[in-house]
PDB file of C-alpha atoms in Angstrom:
ATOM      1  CA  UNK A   1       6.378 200.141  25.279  1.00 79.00           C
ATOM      2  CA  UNK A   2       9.247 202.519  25.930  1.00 85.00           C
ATOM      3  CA  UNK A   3      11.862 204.758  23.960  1.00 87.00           C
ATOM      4  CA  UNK A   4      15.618 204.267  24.939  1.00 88.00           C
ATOM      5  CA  UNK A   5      15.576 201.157  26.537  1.00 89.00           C
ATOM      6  CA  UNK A   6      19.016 201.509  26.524  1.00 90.00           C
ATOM      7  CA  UNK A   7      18.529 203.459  30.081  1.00 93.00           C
ATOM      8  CA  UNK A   8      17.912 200.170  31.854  1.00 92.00           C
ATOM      9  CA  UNK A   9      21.917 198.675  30.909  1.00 91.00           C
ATOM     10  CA  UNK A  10      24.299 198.771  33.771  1.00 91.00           C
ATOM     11  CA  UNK A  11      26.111 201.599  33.843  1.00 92.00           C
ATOM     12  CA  UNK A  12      29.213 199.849  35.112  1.00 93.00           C
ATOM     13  CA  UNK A  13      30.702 196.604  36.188  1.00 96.00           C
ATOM     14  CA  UNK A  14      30.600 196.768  39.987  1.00 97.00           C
ATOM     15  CA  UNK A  15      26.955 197.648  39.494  1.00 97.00           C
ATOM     16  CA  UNK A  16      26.300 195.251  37.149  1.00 96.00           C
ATOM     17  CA  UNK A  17      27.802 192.339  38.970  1.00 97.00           C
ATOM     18  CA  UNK A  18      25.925 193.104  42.243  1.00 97.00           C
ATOM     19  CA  UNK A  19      22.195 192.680  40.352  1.00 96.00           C
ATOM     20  CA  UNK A  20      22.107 196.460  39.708  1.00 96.00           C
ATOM     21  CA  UNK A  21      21.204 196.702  43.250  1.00 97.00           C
ATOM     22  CA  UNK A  22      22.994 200.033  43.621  1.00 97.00           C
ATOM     23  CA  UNK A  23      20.814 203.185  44.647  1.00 97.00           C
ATOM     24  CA  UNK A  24      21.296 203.147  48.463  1.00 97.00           C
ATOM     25  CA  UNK A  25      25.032 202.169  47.796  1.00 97.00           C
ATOM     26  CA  UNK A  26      25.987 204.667  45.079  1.00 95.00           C
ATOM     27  CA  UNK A  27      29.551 205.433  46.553  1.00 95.00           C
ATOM     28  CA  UNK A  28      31.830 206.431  43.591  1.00 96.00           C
ATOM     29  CA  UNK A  29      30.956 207.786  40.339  1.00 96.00           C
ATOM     30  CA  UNK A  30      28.524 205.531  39.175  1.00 97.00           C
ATOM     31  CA  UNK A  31      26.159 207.359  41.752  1.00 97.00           C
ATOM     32  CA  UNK A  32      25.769 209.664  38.734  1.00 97.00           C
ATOM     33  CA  UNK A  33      23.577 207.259  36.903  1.00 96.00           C
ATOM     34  CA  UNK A  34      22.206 205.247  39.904  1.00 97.00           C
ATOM     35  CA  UNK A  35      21.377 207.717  43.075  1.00 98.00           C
ATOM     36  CA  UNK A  36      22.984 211.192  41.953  1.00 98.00           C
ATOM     37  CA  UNK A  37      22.367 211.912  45.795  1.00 98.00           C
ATOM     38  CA  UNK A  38      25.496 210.019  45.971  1.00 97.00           C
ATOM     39  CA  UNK A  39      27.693 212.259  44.830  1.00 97.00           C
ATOM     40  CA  UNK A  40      27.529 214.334  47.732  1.00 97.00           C
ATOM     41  CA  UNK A  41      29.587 212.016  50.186  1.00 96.00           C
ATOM     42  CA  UNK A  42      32.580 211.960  47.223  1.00 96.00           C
ATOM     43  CA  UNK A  43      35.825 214.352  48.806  1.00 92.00           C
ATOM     44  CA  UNK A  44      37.772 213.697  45.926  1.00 92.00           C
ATOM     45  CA  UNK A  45      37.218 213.354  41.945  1.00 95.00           C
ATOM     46  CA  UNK A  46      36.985 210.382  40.578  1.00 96.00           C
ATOM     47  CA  UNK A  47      36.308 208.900  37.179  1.00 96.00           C
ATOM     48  CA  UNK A  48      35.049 205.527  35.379  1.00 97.00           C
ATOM     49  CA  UNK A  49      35.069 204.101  31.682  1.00 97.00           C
ATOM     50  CA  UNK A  50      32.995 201.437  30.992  1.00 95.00           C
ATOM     51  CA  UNK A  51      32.735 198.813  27.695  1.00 92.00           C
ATOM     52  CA  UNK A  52      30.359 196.632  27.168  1.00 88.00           C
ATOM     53  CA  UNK A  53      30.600 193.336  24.937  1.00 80.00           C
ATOM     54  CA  UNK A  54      26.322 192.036  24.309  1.00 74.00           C
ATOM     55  CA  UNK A  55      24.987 189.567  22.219  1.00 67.00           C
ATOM     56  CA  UNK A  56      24.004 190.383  18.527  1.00 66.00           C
ATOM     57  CA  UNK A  57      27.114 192.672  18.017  1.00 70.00           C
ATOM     58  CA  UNK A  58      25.780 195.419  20.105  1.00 79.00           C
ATOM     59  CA  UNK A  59      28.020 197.484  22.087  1.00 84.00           C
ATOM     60  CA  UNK A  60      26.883 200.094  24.853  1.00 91.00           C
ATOM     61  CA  UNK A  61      29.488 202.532  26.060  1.00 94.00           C
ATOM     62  CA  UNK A  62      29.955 204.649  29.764  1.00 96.00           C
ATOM     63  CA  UNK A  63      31.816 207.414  30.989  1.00 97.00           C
ATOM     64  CA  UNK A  64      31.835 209.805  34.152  1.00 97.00           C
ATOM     65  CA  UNK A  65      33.598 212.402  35.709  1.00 97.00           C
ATOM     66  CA  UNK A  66      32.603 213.378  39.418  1.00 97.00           C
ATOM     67  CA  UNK A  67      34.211 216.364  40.622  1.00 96.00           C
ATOM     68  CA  UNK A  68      33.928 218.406  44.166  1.00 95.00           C
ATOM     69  CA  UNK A  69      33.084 221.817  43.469  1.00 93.00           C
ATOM     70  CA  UNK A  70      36.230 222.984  46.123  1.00 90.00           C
ATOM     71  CA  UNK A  71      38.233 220.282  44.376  1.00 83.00           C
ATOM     72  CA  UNK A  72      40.202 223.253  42.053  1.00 74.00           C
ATOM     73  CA  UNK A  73      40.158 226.248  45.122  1.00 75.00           C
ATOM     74  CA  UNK A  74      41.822 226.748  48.351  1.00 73.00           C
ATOM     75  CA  UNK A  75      39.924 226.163  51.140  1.00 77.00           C
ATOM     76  CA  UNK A  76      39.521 224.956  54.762  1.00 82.00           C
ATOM     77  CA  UNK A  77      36.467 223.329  53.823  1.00 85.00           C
ATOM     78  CA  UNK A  78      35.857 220.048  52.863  1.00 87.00           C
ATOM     79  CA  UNK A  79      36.209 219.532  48.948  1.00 89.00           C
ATOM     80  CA  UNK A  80      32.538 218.395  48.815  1.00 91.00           C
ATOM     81  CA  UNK A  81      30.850 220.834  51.279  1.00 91.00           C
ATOM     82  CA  UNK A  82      29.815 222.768  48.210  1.00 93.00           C
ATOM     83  CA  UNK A  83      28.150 219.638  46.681  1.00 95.00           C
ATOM     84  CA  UNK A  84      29.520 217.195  43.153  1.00 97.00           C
ATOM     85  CA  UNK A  85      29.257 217.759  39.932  1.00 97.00           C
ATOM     86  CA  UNK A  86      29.642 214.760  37.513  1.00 98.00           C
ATOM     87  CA  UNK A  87      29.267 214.723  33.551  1.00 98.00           C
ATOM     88  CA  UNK A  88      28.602 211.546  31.688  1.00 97.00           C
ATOM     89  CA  UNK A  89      27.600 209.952  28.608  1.00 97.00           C
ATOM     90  CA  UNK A  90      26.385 206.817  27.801  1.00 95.00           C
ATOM     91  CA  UNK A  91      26.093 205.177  24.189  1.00 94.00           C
ATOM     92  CA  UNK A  92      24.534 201.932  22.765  1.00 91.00           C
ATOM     93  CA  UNK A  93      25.333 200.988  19.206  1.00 83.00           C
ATOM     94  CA  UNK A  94      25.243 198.477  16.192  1.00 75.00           C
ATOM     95  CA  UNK A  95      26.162 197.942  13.116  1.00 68.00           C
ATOM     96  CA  UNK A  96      25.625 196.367   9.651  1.00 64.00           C
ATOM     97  CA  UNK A  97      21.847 195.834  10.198  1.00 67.00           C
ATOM     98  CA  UNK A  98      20.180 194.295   7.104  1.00 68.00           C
ATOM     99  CA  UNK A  99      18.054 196.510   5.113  1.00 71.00           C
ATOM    100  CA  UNK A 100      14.980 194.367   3.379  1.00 69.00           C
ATOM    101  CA  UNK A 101      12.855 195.910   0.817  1.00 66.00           C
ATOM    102  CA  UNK A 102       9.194 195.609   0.095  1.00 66.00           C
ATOM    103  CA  UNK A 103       9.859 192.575  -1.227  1.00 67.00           C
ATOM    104  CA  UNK A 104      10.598 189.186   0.223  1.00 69.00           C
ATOM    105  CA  UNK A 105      14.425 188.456  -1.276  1.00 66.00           C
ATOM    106  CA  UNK A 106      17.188 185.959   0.174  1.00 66.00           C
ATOM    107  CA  UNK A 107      19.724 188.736   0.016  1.00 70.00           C
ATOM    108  CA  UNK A 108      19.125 192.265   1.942  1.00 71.00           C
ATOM    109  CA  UNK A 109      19.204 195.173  -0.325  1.00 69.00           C
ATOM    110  CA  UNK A 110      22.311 196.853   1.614  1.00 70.00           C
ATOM    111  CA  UNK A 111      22.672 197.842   5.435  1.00 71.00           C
ATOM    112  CA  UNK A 112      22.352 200.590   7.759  1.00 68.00           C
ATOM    113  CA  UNK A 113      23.154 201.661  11.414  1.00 71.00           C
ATOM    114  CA  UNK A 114      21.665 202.907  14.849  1.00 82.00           C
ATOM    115  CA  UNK A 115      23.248 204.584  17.771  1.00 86.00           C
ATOM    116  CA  UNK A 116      21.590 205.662  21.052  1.00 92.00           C
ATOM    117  CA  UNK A 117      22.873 207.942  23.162  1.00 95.00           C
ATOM    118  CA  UNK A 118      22.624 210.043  26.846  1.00 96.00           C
ATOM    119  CA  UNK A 119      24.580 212.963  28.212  1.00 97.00           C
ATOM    120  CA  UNK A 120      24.123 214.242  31.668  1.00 98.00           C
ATOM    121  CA  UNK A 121      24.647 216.501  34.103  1.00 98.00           C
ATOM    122  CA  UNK A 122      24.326 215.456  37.684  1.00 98.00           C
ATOM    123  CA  UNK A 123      24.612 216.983  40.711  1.00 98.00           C
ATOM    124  CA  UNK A 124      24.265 216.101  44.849  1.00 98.00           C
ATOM    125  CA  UNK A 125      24.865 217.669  48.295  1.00 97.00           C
ATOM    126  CA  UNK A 126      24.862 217.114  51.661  1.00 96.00           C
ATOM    127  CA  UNK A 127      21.471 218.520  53.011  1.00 95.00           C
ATOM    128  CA  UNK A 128      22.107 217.963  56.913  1.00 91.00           C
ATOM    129  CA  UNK A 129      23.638 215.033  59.117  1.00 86.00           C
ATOM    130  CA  UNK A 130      24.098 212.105  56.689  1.00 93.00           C
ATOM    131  CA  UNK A 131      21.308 212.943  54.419  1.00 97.00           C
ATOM    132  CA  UNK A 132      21.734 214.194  50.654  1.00 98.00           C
ATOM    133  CA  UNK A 133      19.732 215.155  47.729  1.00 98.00           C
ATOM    134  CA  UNK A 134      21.058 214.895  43.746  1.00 98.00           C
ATOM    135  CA  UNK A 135      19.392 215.524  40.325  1.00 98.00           C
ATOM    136  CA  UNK A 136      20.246 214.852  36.996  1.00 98.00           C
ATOM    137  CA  UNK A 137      19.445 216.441  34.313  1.00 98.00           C
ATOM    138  CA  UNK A 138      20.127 214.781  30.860  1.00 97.00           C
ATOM    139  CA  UNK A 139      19.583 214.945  26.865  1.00 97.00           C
ATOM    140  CA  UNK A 140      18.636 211.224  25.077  1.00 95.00           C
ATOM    141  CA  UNK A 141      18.813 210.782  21.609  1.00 94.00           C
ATOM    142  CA  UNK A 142      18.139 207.951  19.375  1.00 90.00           C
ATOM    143  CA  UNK A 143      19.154 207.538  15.873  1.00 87.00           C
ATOM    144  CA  UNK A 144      17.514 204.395  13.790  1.00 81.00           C
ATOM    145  CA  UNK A 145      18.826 205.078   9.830  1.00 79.00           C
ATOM    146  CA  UNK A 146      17.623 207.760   8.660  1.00 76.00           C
ATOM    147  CA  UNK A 147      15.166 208.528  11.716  1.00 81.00           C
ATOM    148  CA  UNK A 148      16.490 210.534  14.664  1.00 84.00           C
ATOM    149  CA  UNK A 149      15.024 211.847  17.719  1.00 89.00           C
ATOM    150  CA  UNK A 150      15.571 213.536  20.839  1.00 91.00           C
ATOM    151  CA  UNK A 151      14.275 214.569  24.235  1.00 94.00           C
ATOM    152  CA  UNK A 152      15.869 215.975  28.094  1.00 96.00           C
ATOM    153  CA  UNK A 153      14.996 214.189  31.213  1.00 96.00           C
ATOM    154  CA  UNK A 154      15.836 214.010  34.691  1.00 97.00           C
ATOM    155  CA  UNK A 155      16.296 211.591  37.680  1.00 98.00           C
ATOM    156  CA  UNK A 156      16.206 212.599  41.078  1.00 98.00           C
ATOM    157  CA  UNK A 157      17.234 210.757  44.528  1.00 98.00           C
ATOM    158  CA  UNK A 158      17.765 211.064  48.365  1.00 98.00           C
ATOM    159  CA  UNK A 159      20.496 209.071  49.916  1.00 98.00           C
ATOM    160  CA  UNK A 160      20.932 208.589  54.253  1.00 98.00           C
ATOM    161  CA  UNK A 161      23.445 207.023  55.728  1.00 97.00           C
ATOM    162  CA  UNK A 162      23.884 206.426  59.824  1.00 95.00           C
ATOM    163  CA  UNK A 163      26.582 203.885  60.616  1.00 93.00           C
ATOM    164  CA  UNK A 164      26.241 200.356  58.645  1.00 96.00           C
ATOM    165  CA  UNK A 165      22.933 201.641  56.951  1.00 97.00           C
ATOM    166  CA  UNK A 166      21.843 203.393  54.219  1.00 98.00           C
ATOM    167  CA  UNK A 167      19.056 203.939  52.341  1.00 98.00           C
ATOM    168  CA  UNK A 168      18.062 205.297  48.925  1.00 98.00           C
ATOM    169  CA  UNK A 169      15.301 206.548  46.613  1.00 98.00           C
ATOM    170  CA  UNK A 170      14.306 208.332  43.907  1.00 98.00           C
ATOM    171  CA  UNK A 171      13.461 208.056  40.423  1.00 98.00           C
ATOM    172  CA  UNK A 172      15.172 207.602  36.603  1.00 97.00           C
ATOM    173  CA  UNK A 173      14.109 208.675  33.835  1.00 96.00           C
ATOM    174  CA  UNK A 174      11.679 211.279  34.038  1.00 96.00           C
ATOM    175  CA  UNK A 175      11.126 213.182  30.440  1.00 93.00           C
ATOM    176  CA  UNK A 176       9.230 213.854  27.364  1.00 88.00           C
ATOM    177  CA  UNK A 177       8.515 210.664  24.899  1.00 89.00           C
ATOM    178  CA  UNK A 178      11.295 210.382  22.400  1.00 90.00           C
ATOM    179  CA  UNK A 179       9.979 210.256  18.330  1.00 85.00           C
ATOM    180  CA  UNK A 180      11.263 208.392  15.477  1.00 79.00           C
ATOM    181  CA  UNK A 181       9.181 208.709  12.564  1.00 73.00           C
ATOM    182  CA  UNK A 182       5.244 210.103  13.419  1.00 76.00           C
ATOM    183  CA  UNK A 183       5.034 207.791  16.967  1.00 80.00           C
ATOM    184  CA  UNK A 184       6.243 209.252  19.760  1.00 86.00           C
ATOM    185  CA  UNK A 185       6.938 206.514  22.728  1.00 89.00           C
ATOM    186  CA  UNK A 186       7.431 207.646  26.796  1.00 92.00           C
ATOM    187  CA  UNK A 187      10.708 206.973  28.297  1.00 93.00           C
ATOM    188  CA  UNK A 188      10.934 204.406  30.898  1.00 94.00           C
ATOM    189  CA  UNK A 189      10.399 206.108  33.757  1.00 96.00           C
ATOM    190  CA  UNK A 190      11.379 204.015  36.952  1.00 97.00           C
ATOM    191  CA  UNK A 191      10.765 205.046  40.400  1.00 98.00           C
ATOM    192  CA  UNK A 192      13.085 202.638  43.078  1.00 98.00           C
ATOM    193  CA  UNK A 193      13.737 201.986  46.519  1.00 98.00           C
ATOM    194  CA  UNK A 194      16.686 200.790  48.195  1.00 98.00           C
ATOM    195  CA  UNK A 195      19.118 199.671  51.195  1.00 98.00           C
ATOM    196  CA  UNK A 196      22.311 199.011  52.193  1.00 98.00           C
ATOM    197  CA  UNK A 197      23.898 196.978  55.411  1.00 98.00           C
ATOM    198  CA  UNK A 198      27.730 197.136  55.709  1.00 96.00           C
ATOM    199  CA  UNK A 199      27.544 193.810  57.683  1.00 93.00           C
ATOM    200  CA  UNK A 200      31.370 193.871  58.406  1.00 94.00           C
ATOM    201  CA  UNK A 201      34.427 195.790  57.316  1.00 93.00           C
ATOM    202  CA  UNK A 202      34.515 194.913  53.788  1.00 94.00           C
ATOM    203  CA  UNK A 203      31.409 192.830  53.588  1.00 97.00           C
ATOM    204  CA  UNK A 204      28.575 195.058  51.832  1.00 98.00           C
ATOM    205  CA  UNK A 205      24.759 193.757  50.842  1.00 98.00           C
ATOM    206  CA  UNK A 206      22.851 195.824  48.954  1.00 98.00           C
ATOM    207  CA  UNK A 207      19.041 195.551  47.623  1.00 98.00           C
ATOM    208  CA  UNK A 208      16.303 197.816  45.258  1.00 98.00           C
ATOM    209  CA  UNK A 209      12.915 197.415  44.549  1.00 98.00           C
ATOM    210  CA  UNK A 210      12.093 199.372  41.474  1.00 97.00           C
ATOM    211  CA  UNK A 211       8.785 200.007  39.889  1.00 97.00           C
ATOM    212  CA  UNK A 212       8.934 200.618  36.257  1.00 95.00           C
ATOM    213  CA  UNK A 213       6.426 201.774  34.174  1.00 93.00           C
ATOM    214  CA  UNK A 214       6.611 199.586  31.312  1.00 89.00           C
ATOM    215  CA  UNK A 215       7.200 196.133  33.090  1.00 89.00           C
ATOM    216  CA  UNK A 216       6.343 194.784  36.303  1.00 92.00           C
ATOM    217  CA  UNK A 217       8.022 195.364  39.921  1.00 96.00           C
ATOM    218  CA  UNK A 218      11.663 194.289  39.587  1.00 95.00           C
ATOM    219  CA  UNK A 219      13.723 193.784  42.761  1.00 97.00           C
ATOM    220  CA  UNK A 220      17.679 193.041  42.651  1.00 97.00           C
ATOM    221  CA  UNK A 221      19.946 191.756  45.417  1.00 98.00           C
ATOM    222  CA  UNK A 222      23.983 192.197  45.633  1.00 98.00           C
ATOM    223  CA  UNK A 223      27.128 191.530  47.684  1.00 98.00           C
ATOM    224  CA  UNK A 224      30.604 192.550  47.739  1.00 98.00           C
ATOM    225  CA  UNK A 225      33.168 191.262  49.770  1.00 98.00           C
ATOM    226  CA  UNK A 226      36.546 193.636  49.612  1.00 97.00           C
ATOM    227  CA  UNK A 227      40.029 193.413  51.049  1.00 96.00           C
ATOM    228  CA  UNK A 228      42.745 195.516  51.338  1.00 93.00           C
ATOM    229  CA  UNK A 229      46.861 194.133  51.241  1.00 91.00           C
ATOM    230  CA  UNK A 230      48.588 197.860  51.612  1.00 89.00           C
ATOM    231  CA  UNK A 231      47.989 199.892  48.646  1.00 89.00           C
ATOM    232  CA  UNK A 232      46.391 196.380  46.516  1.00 95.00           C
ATOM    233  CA  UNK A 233      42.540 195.790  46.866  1.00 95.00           C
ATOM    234  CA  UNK A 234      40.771 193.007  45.731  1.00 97.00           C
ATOM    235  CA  UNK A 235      37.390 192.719  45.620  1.00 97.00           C
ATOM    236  CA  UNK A 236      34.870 189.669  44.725  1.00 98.00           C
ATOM    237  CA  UNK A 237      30.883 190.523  43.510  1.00 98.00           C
ATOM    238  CA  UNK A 238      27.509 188.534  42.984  1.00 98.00           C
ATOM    239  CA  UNK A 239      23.740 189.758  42.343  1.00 97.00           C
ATOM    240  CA  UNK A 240      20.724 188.673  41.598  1.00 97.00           C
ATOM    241  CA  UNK A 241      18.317 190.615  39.303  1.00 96.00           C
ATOM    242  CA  UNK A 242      14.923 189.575  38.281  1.00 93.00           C
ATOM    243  CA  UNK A 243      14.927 191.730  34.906  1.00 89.00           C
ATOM    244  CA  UNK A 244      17.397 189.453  33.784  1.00 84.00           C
ATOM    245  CA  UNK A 245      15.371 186.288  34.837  1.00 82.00           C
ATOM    246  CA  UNK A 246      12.717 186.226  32.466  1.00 78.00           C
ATOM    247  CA  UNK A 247      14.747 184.260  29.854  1.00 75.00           C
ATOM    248  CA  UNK A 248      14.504 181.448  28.132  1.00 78.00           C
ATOM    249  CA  UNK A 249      17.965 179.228  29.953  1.00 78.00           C
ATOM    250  CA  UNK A 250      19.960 180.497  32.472  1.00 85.00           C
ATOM    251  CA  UNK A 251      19.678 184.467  33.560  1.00 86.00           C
ATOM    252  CA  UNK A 252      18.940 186.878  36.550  1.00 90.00           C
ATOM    253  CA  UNK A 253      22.792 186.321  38.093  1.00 95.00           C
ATOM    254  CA  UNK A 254      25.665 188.040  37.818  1.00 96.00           C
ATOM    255  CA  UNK A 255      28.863 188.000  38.756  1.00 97.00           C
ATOM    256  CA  UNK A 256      32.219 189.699  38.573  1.00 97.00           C
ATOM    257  CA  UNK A 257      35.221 191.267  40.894  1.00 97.00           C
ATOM    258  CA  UNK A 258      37.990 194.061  40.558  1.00 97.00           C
ATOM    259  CA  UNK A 259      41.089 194.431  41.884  1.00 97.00           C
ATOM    260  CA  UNK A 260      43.011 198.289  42.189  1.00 96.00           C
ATOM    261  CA  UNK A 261      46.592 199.850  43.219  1.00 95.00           C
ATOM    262  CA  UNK A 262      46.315 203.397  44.211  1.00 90.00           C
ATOM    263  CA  UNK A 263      44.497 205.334  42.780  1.00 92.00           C
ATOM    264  CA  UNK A 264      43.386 203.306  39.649  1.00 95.00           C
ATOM    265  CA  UNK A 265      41.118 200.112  39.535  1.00 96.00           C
ATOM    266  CA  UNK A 266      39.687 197.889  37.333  1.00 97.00           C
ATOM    267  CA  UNK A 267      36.730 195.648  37.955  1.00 97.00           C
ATOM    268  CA  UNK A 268      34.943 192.970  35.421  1.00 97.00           C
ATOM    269  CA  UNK A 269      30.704 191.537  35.514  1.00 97.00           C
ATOM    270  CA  UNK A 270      29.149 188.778  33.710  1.00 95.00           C
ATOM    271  CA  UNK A 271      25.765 189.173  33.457  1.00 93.00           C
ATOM    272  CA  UNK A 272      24.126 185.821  30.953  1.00 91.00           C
ATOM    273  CA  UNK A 273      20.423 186.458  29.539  1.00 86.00           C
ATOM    274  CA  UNK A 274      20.010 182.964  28.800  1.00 84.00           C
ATOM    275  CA  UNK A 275      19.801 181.497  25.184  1.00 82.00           C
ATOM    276  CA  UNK A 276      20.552 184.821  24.270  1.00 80.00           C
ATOM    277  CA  UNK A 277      23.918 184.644  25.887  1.00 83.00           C
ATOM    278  CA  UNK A 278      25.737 186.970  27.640  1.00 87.00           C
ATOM    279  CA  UNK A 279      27.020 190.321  28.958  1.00 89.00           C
ATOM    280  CA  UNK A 280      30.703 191.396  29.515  1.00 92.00           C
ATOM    281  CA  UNK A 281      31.305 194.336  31.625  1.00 94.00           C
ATOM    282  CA  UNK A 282      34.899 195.995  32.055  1.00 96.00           C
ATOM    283  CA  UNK A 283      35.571 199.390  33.875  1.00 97.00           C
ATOM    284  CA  UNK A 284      38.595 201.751  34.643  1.00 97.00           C
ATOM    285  CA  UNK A 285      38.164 203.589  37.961  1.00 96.00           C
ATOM    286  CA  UNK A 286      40.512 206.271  38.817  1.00 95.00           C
ATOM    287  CA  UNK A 287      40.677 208.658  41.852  1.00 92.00           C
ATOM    288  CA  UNK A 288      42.758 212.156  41.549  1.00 88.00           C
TER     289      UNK A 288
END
């Protein structure tokens, strides 16, 4: 078993409608939670708010802010030739959960809440040619009642790109094991490979194999076909993940799309876990 399972949610719609297949391809914010080697390719800062609608009530929450370190000086340089910063913070929580006594009764004895939650600090450069390097370093807690615990981890990734390729890896969720009450359980710790081919302009198929170290091999697949009409982009997403698959009905596919004017965008994924139902993903990107 692992603490925080909450880790393992999408941290956004585009990357949750392309089968979370998004470590080699990590180019806008969202690199901060996927491949914070990413960040290092950004020139300008850019943000992302995500909501997420799940079965059973729960609702998980994501922001990020990436910002060059030149963005706020004067400089011939490039904004990101010092490297990017990004802060975010993710949160999962629910509700109203009946409380049952010792005793078997049709009516719970009253109700009571839990929250997870993850707040990070991530940062990537350019280490030479089209090769970078990021780390993130981040603070989980879980709260379950009356029982709360804590613990700091870290993720880590390299990130090339040469033309139409690019190629990622790393890991997530390296830490301490998080305690509620006297157990203490590890964190899920998830070391991934992955590639990108930019098979036309526009066109973009991405996969990642990831070994995790509370479940077997998991490998995810995505697309994304994009157009531009002046300043309007439209963009249309599908992915495959195999964490998703092992459901009782229909589950493992996912799709979604965006559309953006400017400087601000907005992109939607549905991601169905079979009889369990489904996943509603909607994020705000903006660009400064």
């Amino acid at each position: 078993t692992s603490a925080a399972a909450f880790l393992k949610i999408p941290a956004g719609a585009r990357p949750a409608a392309m089968g979370d297949a998004f470590g080699a391809l990590s180019d806008d914010a969202h690199a901060a939670q996927y491949n914070p080697a990413g960040l290092a390719f950004l020139e300008q800062a850019q943000g992302a708010a995500t909501h997420d609608s799940h079965f059973q009530g729960l609702a998980h929450d994501f922001g990020v802010l990436a910002v060059p370190i030149l963005s706020l000086r004067d400089t011939r340089l490039k904004r990101n030739a010092w490297g990017v910063a990004a802060f975010s913070v993710r949160t999962l929580g629910a509700a109203d959960i009946e409380r049952r006594g010792l005793v078997e009764t049709d009516a719970p004895v009253g109700t009571f809440g839990a929250r997870d939650s993850c707040y990070a600090l991530s940062y990537g450069r350019l280490v030479a040619g089209g090769l970078a390097a990021g780390a993130t370093l981040k603070l989980v807690e879980q709260t379950l009642d009356s029982a709360s615990g804590r613990t700091v981890a870290s993720d880590a990734g390299l990130l090339w790109r040469a033309g139409p390729l690019s190629a990622g890896a790393g890991w997530r969720h390296w830490g301490g094991g998080l305690k509620l009450g006297s157990t203490a359980d590890p964190l899920p710790l998830t070391f991934y490979g992955a590639g990108v081919l930019r098979a036309a302009p526009g066109l973009v198929a991405a996969v990642e194999l990831r070994a995790p170290r509370d479940d077997a091999p998991r490998f995810s697949a995505g697309v994304e076909l994009s157009r531009a009409f002046g300043a309007l982009e439209a963009a249309a997403r599908a992915g495959w993940n195999t964490s998703n698959a092992d459901v009782e009905g229909f589950g493992g596919a996912s799709l979604g799309g965006g559309a953006g004017y400017g400087r601000f965008a907005v992109d939607f994924a549905w991601v169905p876990f079979g009889d369990l139902g489904a996943a509603y993903h909607t994020t705000i990107r903006l660009r400064f």
